[in-house]
GROMACS .gro file of C-alpha atoms in nm:
model
  321
    1MET     CA    1   6.387  11.632  18.542
    2SER     CA    2   6.643  11.351  18.574
    3PHE     CA    3   6.911  11.310  18.840
    4ILE     CA    4   7.235  11.124  18.770
    5ARG     CA    5   7.461  10.998  19.046
    6PHE     CA    6   7.815  10.875  18.984
    7ILE     CA    7   7.982  10.663  19.252
    8GLY     CA    8   8.346  10.563  19.265
    9PHE     CA    9   8.549  10.320  19.473
   10ALA     CA   10   8.902  10.401  19.356
   11THR     CA   11   9.019  10.718  19.183
   12ALA     CA   12   8.829  10.844  18.872
   13LEU     CA   13   8.488  10.839  18.701
   14ALA     CA   14   8.347  10.767  18.348
   15VAL     CA   15   8.052  10.893  18.115
   16THR     CA   16   7.962  10.929  17.732
   17ALA     CA   17   7.660  11.148  17.671
   18ILE     CA   18   7.784  11.283  18.001
   19SER     CA   19   8.141  11.221  18.114
   20LEU     CA   20   8.271  11.297  18.463
   21ALA     CA   21   8.642  11.259  18.541
   22ASP     CA   22   8.720  11.236  18.911
   23ARG     CA   23   9.060  11.291  19.070
   24SER     CA   24   9.009  11.082  19.385
   25ALA     CA   25   8.748  10.893  19.583
   26THR     CA   26   8.893  11.001  19.918
   27PRO     CA   27   8.630  11.208  20.106
   28LYS     CA   28   8.706  11.543  20.266
   29LYS     CA   29   8.783  11.530  20.637
   30LYS     CA   30   8.616  11.741  20.903
   31HIS     CA   31   8.818  11.819  21.214
   32VAL     CA   32   8.889  12.071  21.484
   33ASP     CA   33   9.232  12.227  21.511
   34ASP     CA   34   9.404  12.524  21.667
   35GLY     CA   35   9.504  12.689  21.339
   36GLY     CA   36   9.855  12.757  21.462
   37ILE     CA   37   9.733  12.918  21.785
   38ALA     CA   38   9.758  12.720  22.110
   39GLY     CA   39   9.411  12.673  22.250
   40LEU     CA   40   9.090  12.872  22.249
   41THR     CA   41   9.242  13.158  22.448
   42CYS     CA   42   9.559  13.335  22.347
   43PRO     CA   43   9.884  13.158  22.444
   44CYS     CA   44   9.999  13.354  22.748
   45LEU     CA   45  10.080  13.165  23.068
   46GLY     CA   46   9.908  13.337  23.358
   47ASP     CA   47   9.633  13.495  23.143
   48ILE     CA   48   9.355  13.280  23.289
   49ASP     CA   49   9.063  13.475  23.138
   50GLY     CA   50   9.229  13.511  22.795
   51ASP     CA   51   9.198  13.891  22.769
   52GLY     CA   52   9.558  13.937  22.656
   53SER     CA   53   9.692  14.059  22.987
   54VAL     CA   54   9.787  13.908  23.324
   55ASN     CA   55   9.616  14.135  23.576
   56GLY     CA   56   9.384  14.157  23.877
   57ALA     CA   57   9.110  13.959  23.703
   58ASP     CA   58   9.342  13.661  23.665
   59LEU     CA   59   9.458  13.696  24.027
   60ALA     CA   60   9.094  13.692  24.144
   61LEU     CA   61   9.026  13.374  23.944
   62LEU     CA   62   9.334  13.208  24.090
   63LEU     CA   63   9.248  13.299  24.450
   64GLY     CA   64   8.888  13.185  24.396
   65ALA     CA   65   9.013  12.842  24.288
   66TRP     CA   66   9.275  12.813  24.566
   67ASN     CA   67   9.343  12.454  24.680
   68THR     CA   68   9.113  12.306  24.414
   69GLY     CA   69   9.194  12.076  24.124
   70GLY     CA   70   9.085  12.073  23.761
   71SER     CA   71   9.082  12.451  23.730
   72PRO     CA   72   9.230  12.664  23.447
   73ALA     CA   73   9.410  12.844  23.730
   74ASP     CA   74   9.629  12.533  23.780
   75LEU     CA   75   9.895  12.688  23.560
   76ASP     CA   76  10.179  12.447  23.640
   77GLY     CA   77   9.965  12.135  23.593
   78SER     CA   78  10.034  12.005  23.942
   79GLY     CA   79   9.669  11.914  24.002
   80ILE     CA   80   9.604  12.184  24.261
   81VAL     CA   81   9.598  12.565  24.263
   82ASN     CA   82   9.861  12.683  24.510
   83ALA     CA   83  10.155  12.917  24.566
   84ALA     CA   84  10.340  12.789  24.258
   85ASP     CA   85  10.055  12.909  24.036
   86LEU     CA   86  10.043  13.241  24.224
   87ALA     CA   87  10.413  13.288  24.148
   88ILE     CA   88  10.346  13.234  23.776
   89VAL     CA   89  10.074  13.499  23.771
   90LEU     CA   90  10.284  13.754  23.958
   91GLY     CA   91  10.589  13.683  23.744
   92ALA     CA   92  10.394  13.729  23.417
   93TRP     CA   93  10.209  14.043  23.533
   94GLY     CA   94  10.126  14.284  23.251
   95PRO     CA   95  10.034  14.263  22.879
   96CYS     CA   96  10.103  13.932  22.705
   97ALA     CA   97  10.397  13.954  22.468
   98PHE     CA   98  10.337  13.722  22.171
   99THR     CA   99  10.245  13.746  21.803
  100PRO     CA  100  10.013  13.499  21.622
  101ASP     CA  101  10.190  13.265  21.383
  102ASN     CA  102   9.962  13.377  21.098
  103ASP     CA  103   9.987  13.750  21.168
  104ASP     CA  104  10.079  13.834  20.807
  105CYS     CA  105   9.907  13.716  20.488
  106ALA     CA  106  10.235  13.566  20.367
  107ASP     CA  107  10.219  13.329  20.667
  108ALA     CA  108   9.855  13.228  20.618
  109ILE     CA  109   9.771  12.887  20.767
  110THR     CA  110   9.606  12.641  20.526
  111ILE     CA  111   9.278  12.503  20.665
  112THR     CA  112   8.983  12.286  20.556
  113ASP     CA  113   8.633  12.221  20.694
  114GLY     CA  114   8.597  12.244  21.070
  115ILE     CA  115   8.583  12.463  21.379
  116TRP     CA  116   8.907  12.653  21.436
  117ASN     CA  117   9.042  12.836  21.740
  118PHE     CA  118   9.193  13.177  21.670
  119CYS     CA  119   9.355  13.470  21.849
  120THR     CA  120   9.417  13.821  21.714
  121LEU     CA  121   9.566  13.983  22.026
  122ASN     CA  122   9.893  14.163  21.941
  123ALA     CA  123   9.846  14.097  21.570
  124ASN     CA  124   9.951  14.368  21.326
  125THR     CA  125   9.724  14.505  21.051
  126ASP     CA  126   9.867  14.428  20.707
  127GLY     CA  127   9.556  14.392  20.486
  128PRO     CA  128   9.410  14.673  20.272
  129PRO     CA  129   9.114  14.881  20.399
  130LEU     CA  130   8.767  14.805  20.263
  131ALA     CA  131   8.625  15.037  19.999
  132PRO     CA  132   8.353  15.275  20.129
  133GLY     CA  133   8.015  15.103  20.130
  134THR     CA  134   8.164  14.754  20.095
  135CYS     CA  135   7.985  14.491  20.307
  136GLY     CA  136   7.778  14.760  20.476
  137VAL     CA  137   8.085  14.941  20.613
  138THR     CA  138   8.022  15.317  20.610
  139VAL     CA  139   8.278  15.429  20.869
  140TYR     CA  140   8.615  15.291  20.974
  141PRO     CA  141   8.702  15.078  20.668
  142GLN     CA  142   8.998  14.885  20.812
  143ILE     CA  143   9.000  14.531  20.954
  144ASP     CA  144   9.231  14.574  21.253
  145HIS     CA  145   9.470  14.321  21.410
  146ASP     CA  146   9.406  14.079  21.123
  147ILE     CA  147   9.524  13.718  21.099
  148TRP     CA  148   9.519  13.504  20.785
  149TYR     CA  149   9.416  13.159  20.664
  150SER     CA  150   9.434  12.993  20.323
  151PHE     CA  151   9.174  12.768  20.159
  152ASN     CA  152   9.234  12.563  19.843
  153ALA     CA  153   8.913  12.472  19.658
  154ILE     CA  154   8.931  12.122  19.512
  155GLY     CA  155   8.599  12.164  19.333
  156ASP     CA  156   8.333  12.425  19.262
  157GLY     CA  157   8.099  12.514  19.548
  158GLN     CA  158   8.028  12.758  19.828
  159LEU     CA  159   8.261  12.857  20.111
  160THR     CA  160   8.122  12.994  20.439
  161VAL     CA  161   8.337  13.141  20.718
  162SER     CA  162   8.164  13.254  21.036
  163THR     CA  163   8.229  13.366  21.395
  164CYS     CA  164   7.855  13.368  21.478
  165GLY     CA  165   7.805  13.221  21.824
  166LEU     CA  166   8.176  13.140  21.844
  167ALA     CA  167   8.328  13.474  21.951
  168SER     CA  168   8.218  13.741  22.199
  169TRP     CA  169   8.375  14.053  22.050
  170ASP     CA  170   8.333  14.271  21.740
  171THR     CA  171   8.485  14.070  21.453
  172ARG     CA  172   8.523  14.136  21.082
  173ILE     CA  173   8.590  13.877  20.809
  174ALA     CA  174   8.702  13.924  20.449
  175ILE     CA  175   8.779  13.662  20.183
  176TYR     CA  176   9.002  13.733  19.884
  177GLY     CA  177   9.059  13.528  19.570
  178SER     CA  178   9.202  13.536  19.221
  179ASN     CA  179   9.044  13.463  18.884
  180ILE     CA  180   9.361  13.279  18.787
  181PRO     CA  181   9.367  12.912  18.896
  182GLY     CA  182   9.677  12.763  19.051
  183ILE     CA  183   9.833  13.081  19.192
  184SER     CA  184   9.866  13.182  19.556
  185GLY     CA  185   9.916  13.538  19.670
  186CYS     CA  186   9.787  13.817  19.891
  187PRO     CA  187   9.570  14.125  19.841
  188SER     CA  188   9.721  14.471  19.862
  189SER     CA  189   9.624  14.836  19.824
  190GLY     CA  190   9.819  14.842  19.497
  191ILE     CA  191   9.837  14.595  19.208
  192SER     CA  192   9.747  14.240  19.308
  193PHE     CA  193   9.603  13.925  19.149
  194TYR     CA  194   9.377  13.892  19.454
  195SER     CA  195   9.052  14.084  19.490
  196LEU     CA  196   8.783  14.099  19.757
  197GLN     CA  197   8.527  13.821  19.709
  198GLY     CA  198   8.313  13.889  20.016
  199CYS     CA  199   8.324  14.039  20.366
  200SER     CA  200   8.113  14.084  20.678
  201ASP     CA  201   8.098  14.320  20.973
  202ASP     CA  202   7.785  14.265  21.185
  203ALA     CA  203   7.607  13.962  21.040
  204CYS     CA  204   7.497  13.830  21.382
  205ASP     CA  205   7.515  14.095  21.654
  206PHE     CA  206   7.882  14.200  21.642
  207GLN     CA  207   8.008  13.878  21.483
  208SER     CA  208   8.059  13.801  21.116
  209SER     CA  209   7.962  13.548  20.849
  210VAL     CA  210   8.067  13.538  20.483
  211THR     CA  211   7.954  13.302  20.204
  212ILE     CA  212   8.111  13.313  19.858
  213ASP     CA  213   8.114  13.098  19.545
  214VAL     CA  214   8.450  12.927  19.488
  215SER     CA  215   8.600  12.759  19.184
  216ALA     CA  216   8.804  12.441  19.154
  217ASN     CA  217   9.184  12.477  19.178
  218HIS     CA  218   9.161  12.835  19.309
  219ASN     CA  219   9.318  12.962  19.630
  220TYR     CA  220   9.136  13.191  19.872
  221LYS     CA  221   9.276  13.401  20.157
  222ILE     CA  222   9.060  13.439  20.470
  223ARG     CA  223   9.120  13.748  20.682
  224ILE     CA  224   8.984  13.767  21.038
  225GLY     CA  225   9.018  14.081  21.251
  226GLY     CA  226   8.813  14.341  21.434
  227TRP     CA  227   8.637  14.676  21.409
  228ASN     CA  228   8.810  14.991  21.536
  229GLN     CA  229   9.109  14.825  21.706
  230SER     CA  230   8.900  14.536  21.847
  231SER     CA  231   9.090  14.211  21.904
  232GLY     CA  232   9.048  13.893  22.102
  233SER     CA  233   9.021  13.515  22.086
  234GLY     CA  234   8.746  13.273  21.997
  235LYS     CA  235   8.653  13.019  21.733
  236PHE     CA  236   8.535  13.036  21.374
  237SER     CA  237   8.375  12.779  21.146
  238LEU     CA  238   8.471  12.699  20.788
  239GLN     CA  239   8.221  12.507  20.576
  240PHE     CA  240   8.265  12.408  20.213
  241GLN     CA  241   7.953  12.292  20.027
  242SER     CA  242   8.065  12.117  19.711
  243ASP     CA  243   7.855  12.141  19.395
  244GLY     CA  244   7.723  11.792  19.321
  245SER     CA  245   7.790  11.662  19.671
  246ASP     CA  246   7.427  11.554  19.720
  247CYS     CA  247   7.094  11.553  19.539
  248ALA     CA  248   6.994  11.893  19.683
  249HIS     CA  249   7.310  12.048  19.533
  250ALA     CA  250   7.310  11.859  19.202
  251ILE     CA  251   7.497  12.030  18.917
  252GLN     CA  252   7.261  12.163  18.648
  253LEU     CA  253   7.360  12.043  18.300
  254PRO     CA  254   7.262  12.229  17.983
  255ASP     CA  255   7.004  12.077  17.747
  256SER     CA  256   7.220  11.924  17.475
  257LEU     CA  257   7.207  11.618  17.252
  258HIS     CA  258   7.565  11.532  17.346
  259GLN     CA  259   7.793  11.666  17.614
  260THR     CA  260   8.101  11.569  17.809
  261VAL     CA  261   8.131  11.683  18.170
  262THR     CA  262   8.446  11.685  18.382
  263GLY     CA  263   8.419  11.686  18.760
  264THR     CA  264   8.541  11.535  19.085
  265THR     CA  265   8.415  11.349  19.392
  266VAL     CA  266   8.723  11.419  19.602
  267ASP     CA  267   8.550  11.710  19.779
  268ASN     CA  268   8.238  11.510  19.869
  269ASP     CA  269   8.152  11.308  20.179
  270PHE     CA  270   8.056  10.943  20.208
  271GLU     CA  271   7.681  10.880  20.186
  272PRO     CA  272   7.455  10.572  20.154
  273ASP     CA  273   7.399  10.413  19.813
  274PHE     CA  274   7.023  10.457  19.791
  275ALA     CA  275   6.979  10.222  19.493
  276ASP     CA  276   7.183   9.939  19.652
  277CYS     CA  277   7.406   9.926  19.346
  278SER     CA  278   7.712   9.905  19.568
  279ILE     CA  279   7.803   9.789  19.915
  280GLY     CA  280   7.803  10.032  20.208
  281ASN     CA  281   7.864  10.406  20.197
  282VAL     CA  282   8.006  10.564  19.883
  283VAL     CA  283   8.145  10.894  19.752
  284GLY     CA  284   7.925  11.025  19.471
  285GLU     CA  285   7.870  11.323  19.242
  286TRP     CA  286   7.516  11.438  19.152
  287LEU     CA  287   7.415  11.595  18.819
  288LYS     CA  288   7.071  11.692  18.687
  289PHE     CA  289   6.925  11.779  18.349
  290LYS     CA  290   6.589  11.847  18.188
  291SER     CA  291   6.541  11.748  17.825
  292SER     CA  292   6.335  11.971  17.597
  293CYS     CA  293   6.281  11.688  17.347
  294GLN     CA  294   5.914  11.611  17.283
  295SER     CA  295   5.779  11.266  17.359
  296GLY     CA  296   5.809  11.030  17.064
  297PHE     CA  297   6.126  11.180  16.913
  298PHE     CA  298   6.368  10.995  17.136
  299THR     CA  299   6.314  10.669  17.320
  300SER     CA  300   6.640  10.648  17.516
  301ILE     CA  301   6.938  10.841  17.647
  302ASP     CA  302   7.288  10.702  17.680
  303ILE     CA  303   7.481  10.795  17.995
  304SER     CA  304   7.821  10.635  18.032
  305THR     CA  305   8.141  10.665  18.235
  306CYS     CA  306   8.338  10.488  17.960
  307HIS     CA  307   8.576  10.773  17.893
  308PRO     CA  308   8.961  10.800  17.892
  309GLY     CA  309   8.939  11.067  18.163
  310THR     CA  310   8.788  10.820  18.409
  311ASP     CA  311   9.025  10.566  18.562
  312PHE     CA  312   8.851  10.395  18.857
  313ASP     CA  313   8.568  10.157  18.938
  314THR     CA  314   8.235  10.342  18.903
  315VAL     CA  315   7.865  10.288  18.969
  316LEU     CA  316   7.600  10.490  18.781
  317THR     CA  317   7.243  10.553  18.906
  318VAL     CA  318   6.970  10.754  18.726
  319TYR     CA  319   6.655  10.889  18.894
  320LYS     CA  320   6.354  11.045  18.717
  321LEU     CA  321   6.110  11.292  18.869
   0.00000   0.00000   0.00000
């Protein structure tokens, strides 16, 4: 078995017996964001415990923090919990009246790798119900109070979305995608280009985790909601594992005397150059192949990035097991 690693400093990548064309050497960025929702709890001034309503529980928290600083009960930001904060709680008494920005699939928020805050309180339900038996769901097929996110796959790989350990209520997750690259749409109960790619109900206690294979240049819609009218706030993680991003996920090439391969490093992270062929950390793409040729028939193999589809400064390293 041989491993081939292509490294680029600018924007594309070159090979002959194997040719890999890269679109960019800029690595993906990991970050934490609010996903269009303000903060971990739902955006309702006076709702100190984030349950979607300003009530006696919030009043108890406020009174317990009276005359202290640095508390979530300091609603006006004055530095101390006092009568001004009490007035805010009493004035906002009752259910919070707001709707998440990404309530409908048409308003899905585009996200990348990271940990994202979310809130489904007061969200409508606009996605289609799950088919009986799908994802282990035998009763109550709907994902209630759903909110939507959009993920654009730059390269092939695996996408994982999870609320495990990040939410405290009964969540459901579904991911939809299309077999047609370059289009963006939404699933429906009728005719749609988007179909269910994966879903989860109780992957970890009452939380959810979904992993699907994704393809380059395809758009995926992520739907997060609850079981049987459940709703709430929390966080979820999105992780994209790019094919070829490291040696453990090297892309398997077919056994062939000559082949041209097109790929990208834009969805990979910086990593050390183990062979010291370049300076510092680099963005690389890993490929692997196993030749069936018997010893003595061939004495060499030509691997080159000299190809019109590659247009940046490259480094090529080959490892043999």
